[in-house]
CSV table of C-alpha atoms in Angstrom, one decimal:
chain,number,residue,atom,x,y,z
A,948,MET,CA,-60.3,2.9,33.4
A,949,VAL,CA,-59.1,2.7,29.5
A,950,ARG,CA,-56.6,0.1,28.7
A,951,GLY,CA,-54.2,0.6,25.6
A,952,TRP,CA,-53.9,-1.9,23.2
A,953,ALA,CA,-50.2,-2.9,24.5
A,954,SER,CA,-51.3,-2.9,27.8
A,955,SER,CA,-51.2,-6.7,28.3
A,956,PRO,CA,-47.9,-8.3,28.6
A,957,SER,CA,-48.6,-11.0,25.8
A,958,MET,CA,-49.5,-8.0,23.6
A,959,ALA,CA,-46.6,-6.4,24.3
A,960,ARG,CA,-44.3,-9.2,23.6
A,961,SER,CA,-46.1,-9.8,20.3
A,962,VAL,CA,-45.6,-6.3,18.9
A,963,ALA,CA,-42.0,-6.2,20.0
A,964,VAL,CA,-41.4,-9.8,18.0
A,965,LEU,CA,-43.1,-8.3,14.8
A,966,ALA,CA,-40.6,-5.2,15.2
A,967,VAL,CA,-37.7,-7.3,15.3
A,968,ALA,CA,-38.9,-9.5,12.1
A,969,LEU,CA,-39.6,-6.5,10.4
A,970,LEU,CA,-36.2,-5.2,10.9
A,971,LEU,CA,-34.5,-8.5,10.0
A,972,VAL,CA,-36.5,-8.2,6.9
A,973,ALA,CA,-35.6,-4.7,6.1
A,974,CYS,CA,-32.1,-5.5,6.6
A,975,GLU,CA,-31.9,-8.5,4.5
A,976,THR,CA,-33.8,-7.1,1.5
A,977,ALA,CA,-31.5,-3.8,2.0
A,978,VAL,CA,-29.1,-2.9,-1.2
A,979,PRO,CA,-25.4,-2.9,-0.1
A,980,VAL,CA,-23.4,0.4,-0.9
A,981,GLU,CA,-19.6,-0.1,-1.4
A,982,ALA,CA,-18.0,2.6,0.4
A,983,LYS,CA,-15.5,4.7,-2.0
A,984,GLY,CA,-11.9,5.0,-0.8
A,985,LYS,CA,-9.7,8.3,-0.5
A,986,GLY,CA,-7.6,8.3,-3.5
A,987,SER,CA,-5.5,5.4,-4.1
A,988,LYS,CA,-5.2,4.2,-0.6
A,989,GLY,CA,-5.4,0.2,-0.1
A,990,LYS,CA,-5.3,-0.2,-3.9
A,991,ARG,CA,-2.4,-1.8,-5.4
A,992,LYS,CA,-0.3,0.0,-7.9
A,993,THR,CA,-0.1,-1.9,-10.8
A,994,HIS,CA,1.5,1.1,-13.0
A,995,LEU,CA,5.6,0.6,-13.2
A,996,GLY,CA,7.3,3.5,-14.7
A,997,GLY,CA,9.7,3.0,-17.7
A,998,VAL,CA,12.8,2.6,-15.6
A,999,ASP,CA,11.0,0.1,-13.1
A,1000,LYS,CA,10.2,-2.1,-16.2
A,1001,GLU,CA,13.6,-1.8,-17.6
A,1002,TYR,CA,14.8,-3.1,-14.1
A,1003,TYR,CA,12.4,-6.0,-14.0
A,1004,LYS,CA,13.4,-6.6,-17.8
A,1005,LEU,CA,16.9,-6.9,-16.8
A,1006,ARG,CA,15.9,-9.2,-13.7
A,1007,ASP,CA,14.2,-11.6,-16.0
A,1008,GLU,CA,16.8,-11.8,-18.6
A,1009,CYS,CA,19.7,-12.5,-15.7
A,1010,THR,CA,17.3,-15.1,-13.8
A,1011,GLY,CA,17.7,-17.3,-16.9
A,1012,GLY,CA,21.4,-17.3,-16.6
A,1013,CYS,CA,21.8,-17.9,-13.1
A,1014,THR,CA,20.6,-21.7,-12.3
A,1015,GLY,CA,22.1,-24.0,-9.5
A,1016,GLY,CA,22.8,-23.4,-5.8
A,1017,SER,CA,20.8,-21.8,-3.1
A,1018,ASP,CA,18.2,-19.1,-3.7
A,1019,VAL,CA,20.5,-16.4,-2.0
A,1020,GLN,CA,23.3,-17.7,-4.6
A,1021,LYS,CA,20.8,-17.1,-7.5
A,1022,GLU,CA,19.7,-13.7,-6.2
A,1023,ASN,CA,23.5,-12.9,-5.8
A,1024,CYS,CA,24.2,-13.8,-9.4
A,1025,VAL,CA,21.0,-12.2,-10.9
A,1026,LEU,CA,21.9,-8.7,-9.2
A,1027,LEU,CA,25.7,-9.1,-10.2
A,1028,CYS,CA,24.1,-9.5,-13.8
A,1029,VAL,CA,21.9,-6.7,-13.7
A,1030,SER,CA,24.3,-4.2,-12.7
A,1031,PRO,CA,28.1,-5.1,-11.7
A,1032,GLU,CA,28.6,-1.7,-10.9
A,1033,CYS,CA,25.6,-1.1,-8.6
A,1034,TYR,CA,26.4,-4.6,-7.1
A,1035,GLU,CA,29.9,-3.6,-5.9
A,1036,LYS,CA,28.8,-0.6,-4.5
A,1037,ILE,CA,25.9,-1.9,-2.5
A,1038,TYR,CA,26.9,-5.6,-1.9
A,1039,GLY,CA,30.2,-6.0,-2.6
A,1040,SER,CA,32.1,-6.1,0.7
A,1041,ASP,CA,28.9,-8.0,2.2
A,1042,PRO,CA,27.0,-10.2,-0.1
A,1043,LEU,CA,23.8,-11.5,0.8
A,1044,GLU,CA,23.8,-14.7,3.0
A,1045,GLU,CA,21.5,-17.6,3.7
A,1046,GLY,CA,18.2,-16.5,5.2
A,1047,GLU,CA,19.0,-12.9,5.1
A,1048,LEU,CA,16.5,-10.7,3.7
A,1049,ASP,CA,17.8,-7.1,3.4
A,1050,THR,CA,15.0,-4.6,2.1
A,1051,THR,CA,17.1,-1.5,2.7
A,1052,ARG,CA,20.1,-2.5,0.4
A,1053,GLY,CA,17.5,-4.2,-2.1
A,1054,ARG,CA,16.1,-0.6,-2.2
A,1055,LEU,CA,19.4,1.1,-2.5
A,1056,PHE,CA,20.5,-1.4,-5.2
A,1057,ARG,CA,17.1,-0.4,-7.4
A,1058,THR,CA,17.8,3.0,-7.1
A,1059,CYS,CA,21.4,2.8,-8.1
A,1060,VAL,CA,20.1,0.9,-11.1
A,1061,ARG,CA,17.4,3.5,-11.9
A,1062,THR,CA,20.2,6.4,-11.3
A,1063,LYS,CA,22.5,4.6,-13.7
A,1064,ASP,CA,19.6,3.9,-16.3
A,1065,LYS,CA,18.6,7.5,-16.5
A,1066,ARG,CA,22.0,8.6,-16.6
A,1067,LYS,CA,22.8,6.3,-19.4
A,1068,ALA,CA,19.3,7.5,-21.2
A,1069,THR,CA,20.3,11.4,-20.9
A,1070,GLN,CA,23.7,10.6,-22.2
A,1071,GLN,CA,22.1,8.8,-25.3
A,1072,GLU,CA,20.2,11.9,-25.8
A,1073,LEU,CA,23.1,14.2,-26.2
């Protein structure tokens, strides 16, 4: 009867340990490859359109004039300063209250300001 090279339990254990050690070394020395994402998914948008720049520029200008009071009072002041027309249309009958976070009305307000600015720009071109 001919015995194989790994027929003894101690020899088989040694081969298994050696294989695991080689696998660990191979994993340690492997160069990681970064996965490429599809399109701009997961990336933060860093480019603001011209209209958005104007909106945030107006906000910055108005923020300096709205001091004192609570954060909500300052925010109402800034929104009123940015566009009294849009403020009346969106928040006039129900201004922001303490602790309220209304993203829907915020989006509507920004859309109103953008639309107003686009109309103003179109009229200036004529």
